[in-house]
Amino acid sequence: MAGLTAAALAAVGFLAYQASANVPETLAAPSPKATSTAPAGHAAGHAAGHKDKKHPLTVPADSGTGARVVYALDDRRVWLVDAKGKMIRSFAVMPSSVNPRPGSYKVRSRTGVIKGSDGVPIEHVVLFAMADGGVPVGFSAAQDGSMKSPDPKRKTGGVRMKRADGNAMWAFATVGAKVVVVP
């Protein structure tokens, strides 16, 4: 009897997690306030290669309008932008060994927890593009919190971020959400 109860509780817990992970944007909790995290070894607020040197955390001007995720390849940075064009969060990422081409994409699918193509357990996977050679590209966070440089010999498409940033991405980038990749 205890085994059946435990199994039932586990099933309900799993279904509750699945439901909370796929809440439509219109029912989701309010977006977090604007925050930023800087990569190790960089001064806070500095993103190498950003076109606006005086305001490195501003959303790139060539990233479109409306609600979107902006991924700047050269800056190794992501911005979450609301429908009014206001940045709600910006953070550093570790690019994958294979990058998508600059352009506009839509979130294709999401996966809560899985093993990455590099063998690292990851969470909050948000797939949005296919790179040359059919390599899927998406955002994710390593469950151990690491943001290691990818092995350049392996074709992987995981753009890694810190777990807190992965949580924000997961809440913001639902299926169909716009993702804009800029150089």
GROMACS .gro file of C-alpha atoms in nm:
model
  183
    1MET     CA    1   0.000   0.000   0.000
    2ALA     CA    2   0.281   0.242   0.088
    3GLY     CA    3   0.443   0.168  -0.250
    4LEU     CA    4   0.124   0.257  -0.437
    5THR     CA    5   0.088   0.578  -0.239
    6ALA     CA    6   0.450   0.675  -0.313
    7ALA     CA    7   0.403   0.599  -0.682
    8ALA     CA    8   0.083   0.805  -0.694
    9LEU     CA    9   0.252   1.100  -0.520
   10ALA     CA   10   0.547   1.079  -0.759
   11ALA     CA   11   0.312   1.078  -1.060
   12VAL     CA   12   0.116   1.378  -0.926
   13GLY     CA   13   0.441   1.563  -0.854
   14PHE     CA   14   0.568   1.496  -1.207
   15LEU     CA   15   0.240   1.611  -1.363
   16ALA     CA   16   0.242   1.926  -1.148
   17TYR     CA   17   0.598   2.002  -1.261
   18GLN     CA   18   0.503   1.947  -1.628
   19ALA     CA   19   0.203   2.177  -1.589
   20SER     CA   20   0.405   2.451  -1.420
   21ALA     CA   21   0.683   2.422  -1.680
   22ASN     CA   22   0.440   2.478  -1.965
   23VAL     CA   23   0.221   2.760  -1.830
   24PRO     CA   24   0.113   2.992  -2.112
   25GLU     CA   25   0.275   3.336  -2.097
   26THR     CA   26  -0.065   3.497  -2.028
   27LEU     CA   27  -0.099   3.296  -1.704
   28ALA     CA   28   0.263   3.305  -1.592
   29ALA     CA   29   0.380   3.500  -1.289
   30PRO     CA   30   0.494   3.859  -1.350
   31SER     CA   31   0.833   3.894  -1.515
   32PRO     CA   32   1.133   3.947  -1.289
   33LYS     CA   33   1.281   4.296  -1.256
   34ALA     CA   34   1.571   4.386  -1.482
   35THR     CA   35   1.890   4.219  -1.366
   36SER     CA   36   2.225   4.137  -1.511
   37THR     CA   37   2.503   3.889  -1.449
   38ALA     CA   38   2.854   3.933  -1.584
   39PRO     CA   39   3.084   3.654  -1.698
   40ALA     CA   40   3.379   3.556  -1.479
   41GLY     CA   41   3.684   3.764  -1.555
   42HIS     CA   42   3.483   4.062  -1.685
   43ALA     CA   43   3.399   4.379  -1.500
   44ALA     CA   44   3.033   4.398  -1.407
   45GLY     CA   45   2.836   4.565  -1.684
   46HIS     CA   46   3.099   4.511  -1.955
   47ALA     CA   47   3.026   4.296  -2.256
   48ALA     CA   48   3.316   4.257  -2.499
   49GLY     CA   49   3.238   4.369  -2.851
   50HIS     CA   50   2.905   4.541  -2.781
   51LYS     CA   51   2.831   4.810  -3.034
   52ASP     CA   52   2.722   5.064  -2.771
   53LYS     CA   53   3.044   5.106  -2.570
   54LYS     CA   54   2.893   5.372  -2.343
   55HIS     CA   55   2.595   5.152  -2.251
   56PRO     CA   56   2.706   4.789  -2.288
   57LEU     CA   57   2.394   4.642  -2.130
   58THR     CA   58   2.148   4.817  -2.360
   59VAL     CA   59   1.950   4.597  -2.594
   60PRO     CA   60   2.116   4.593  -2.938
   61ALA     CA   61   1.941   4.844  -3.165
   62ASP     CA   62   1.933   4.600  -3.458
   63SER     CA   63   1.734   4.337  -3.267
   64GLY     CA   64   1.381   4.427  -3.373
   65THR     CA   65   1.083   4.527  -3.161
   66GLY     CA   66   0.836   4.376  -2.918
   67ALA     CA   67   0.877   4.082  -2.681
   68ARG     CA   68   1.185   3.881  -2.768
   69VAL     CA   69   1.500   3.704  -2.656
   70VAL     CA   70   1.807   3.873  -2.806
   71TYR     CA   71   2.127   3.670  -2.838
   72ALA     CA   72   2.438   3.868  -2.938
   73LEU     CA   73   2.701   3.626  -3.067
   74ASP     CA   74   3.003   3.858  -3.036
   75ASP     CA   75   2.898   3.984  -2.693
   76ARG     CA   76   2.818   3.637  -2.554
   77ARG     CA   77   2.513   3.798  -2.397
   78VAL     CA   78   2.136   3.752  -2.390
   79TRP     CA   79   1.863   4.007  -2.323
   80LEU     CA   80   1.502   3.926  -2.233
   81VAL     CA   81   1.287   4.209  -2.368
   82ASP     CA   82   0.919   4.264  -2.289
   83ALA     CA   83   0.642   4.361  -2.532
   84LYS     CA   84   0.707   4.733  -2.475
   85GLY     CA   85   1.073   4.691  -2.568
   86LYS     CA   86   1.199   4.721  -2.210
   87MET     CA   87   1.486   4.496  -2.102
   88ILE     CA   88   1.381   4.284  -1.807
   89ARG     CA   89   1.705   4.084  -1.776
   90SER     CA   90   2.047   4.059  -1.935
   91PHE     CA   91   2.313   3.798  -1.871
   92ALA     CA   92   2.633   3.648  -2.004
   93VAL     CA   93   2.629   3.309  -2.178
   94MET     CA   94   2.886   3.056  -2.297
   95PRO     CA   95   2.829   2.999  -2.669
   96SER     CA   96   2.824   2.652  -2.815
   97SER     CA   97   3.079   2.526  -3.066
   98VAL     CA   98   2.819   2.576  -3.344
   99ASN     CA   99   2.628   2.904  -3.374
  100PRO     CA  100   2.303   2.988  -3.550
  101ARG     CA  101   2.314   3.246  -3.827
  102PRO     CA  102   2.199   3.597  -3.734
  103GLY     CA  103   1.826   3.633  -3.790
  104SER     CA  104   1.486   3.588  -3.632
  105TYR     CA  105   1.368   3.253  -3.495
  106LYS     CA  106   1.088   3.115  -3.280
  107VAL     CA  107   1.121   2.881  -2.983
  108ARG     CA  108   1.054   2.536  -3.131
  109SER     CA  109   1.049   2.320  -2.822
  110ARG     CA  110   1.137   2.306  -2.454
  111THR     CA  111   1.264   2.027  -2.233
  112GLY     CA  112   1.280   2.044  -1.853
  113VAL     CA  113   1.573   1.809  -1.782
  114ILE     CA  114   1.794   1.607  -2.016
  115LYS     CA  115   2.155   1.516  -2.084
  116GLY     CA  116   2.325   1.764  -2.318
  117SER     CA  117   2.497   1.658  -2.638
  118ASP     CA  118   2.825   1.708  -2.450
  119GLY     CA  119   2.715   1.460  -2.182
  120VAL     CA  120   2.646   1.723  -1.913
  121PRO     CA  121   2.308   1.701  -1.731
  122ILE     CA  122   2.116   2.019  -1.822
  123GLU     CA  123   1.784   2.182  -1.745
  124HIS     CA  124   1.547   2.438  -1.896
  125VAL     CA  125   1.637   2.364  -2.257
  126VAL     CA  126   1.486   2.615  -2.500
  127LEU     CA  127   1.550   2.510  -2.863
  128PHE     CA  128   1.510   2.775  -3.130
  129ALA     CA  129   1.729   2.702  -3.435
  130MET     CA  130   1.908   2.447  -3.648
  131ALA     CA  131   2.268   2.535  -3.736
  132ASP     CA  132   2.463   2.415  -4.038
  133GLY     CA  133   2.489   2.038  -4.039
  134GLY     CA  134   2.153   1.996  -3.867
  135VAL     CA  135   2.283   2.078  -3.517
  136PRO     CA  136   1.998   2.193  -3.290
  137VAL     CA  137   2.074   2.519  -3.107
  138GLY     CA  138   1.919   2.624  -2.782
  139PHE     CA  139   1.967   2.780  -2.442
  140SER     CA  140   2.022   2.567  -2.133
  141ALA     CA  141   2.177   2.562  -1.787
  142ALA     CA  142   2.405   2.288  -1.656
  143GLN     CA  143   2.258   2.135  -1.342
  144ASP     CA  144   2.595   2.172  -1.170
  145GLY     CA  145   2.597   2.545  -1.255
  146SER     CA  146   2.904   2.524  -1.480
  147MET     CA  147   2.954   2.729  -1.794
  148LYS     CA  148   3.258   2.558  -1.940
  149SER     CA  149   3.388   2.636  -2.288
  150PRO     CA  150   3.267   2.371  -2.533
  151ASP     CA  151   3.506   2.126  -2.696
  152PRO     CA  152   3.569   2.286  -3.038
  153LYS     CA  153   3.606   1.938  -3.192
  154ARG     CA  154   3.245   1.846  -3.106
  155LYS     CA  155   2.950   2.000  -3.286
  156THR     CA  156   2.719   2.108  -3.005
  157GLY     CA  157   2.449   2.374  -3.003
  158GLY     CA  158   2.398   2.434  -2.632
  159VAL     CA  159   2.425   2.800  -2.530
  160ARG     CA  160   2.492   2.770  -2.156
  161MET     CA  161   2.392   3.009  -1.883
  162LYS     CA  162   2.387   3.017  -1.504
  163ARG     CA  163   2.099   2.835  -1.339
  164ALA     CA  164   1.923   3.154  -1.221
  165ASP     CA  165   1.941   3.290  -1.576
  166GLY     CA  166   1.814   2.955  -1.706
  167ASN     CA  167   1.515   2.984  -1.474
  168ALA     CA  168   1.438   3.332  -1.610
  169MET     CA  169   1.478   3.210  -1.970
  170TRP     CA  170   1.246   2.916  -1.900
  171ALA     CA  171   0.977   3.146  -1.760
  172PHE     CA  172   1.011   3.395  -2.048
  173ALA     CA  173   1.076   3.189  -2.363
  174THR     CA  174   0.770   2.971  -2.416
  175VAL     CA  175   0.709   2.780  -2.739
  176GLY     CA  176   0.660   3.030  -3.021
  177ALA     CA  177   0.847   3.313  -2.846
  178LYS     CA  178   1.066   3.526  -3.072
  179VAL     CA  179   1.445   3.483  -3.056
  180VAL     CA  180   1.664   3.730  -3.245
  181VAL     CA  181   2.028   3.645  -3.307
  182VAL     CA  182   2.258   3.938  -3.384
  183PRO     CA  183   2.630   3.927  -3.473
   0.00000   0.00000   0.00000
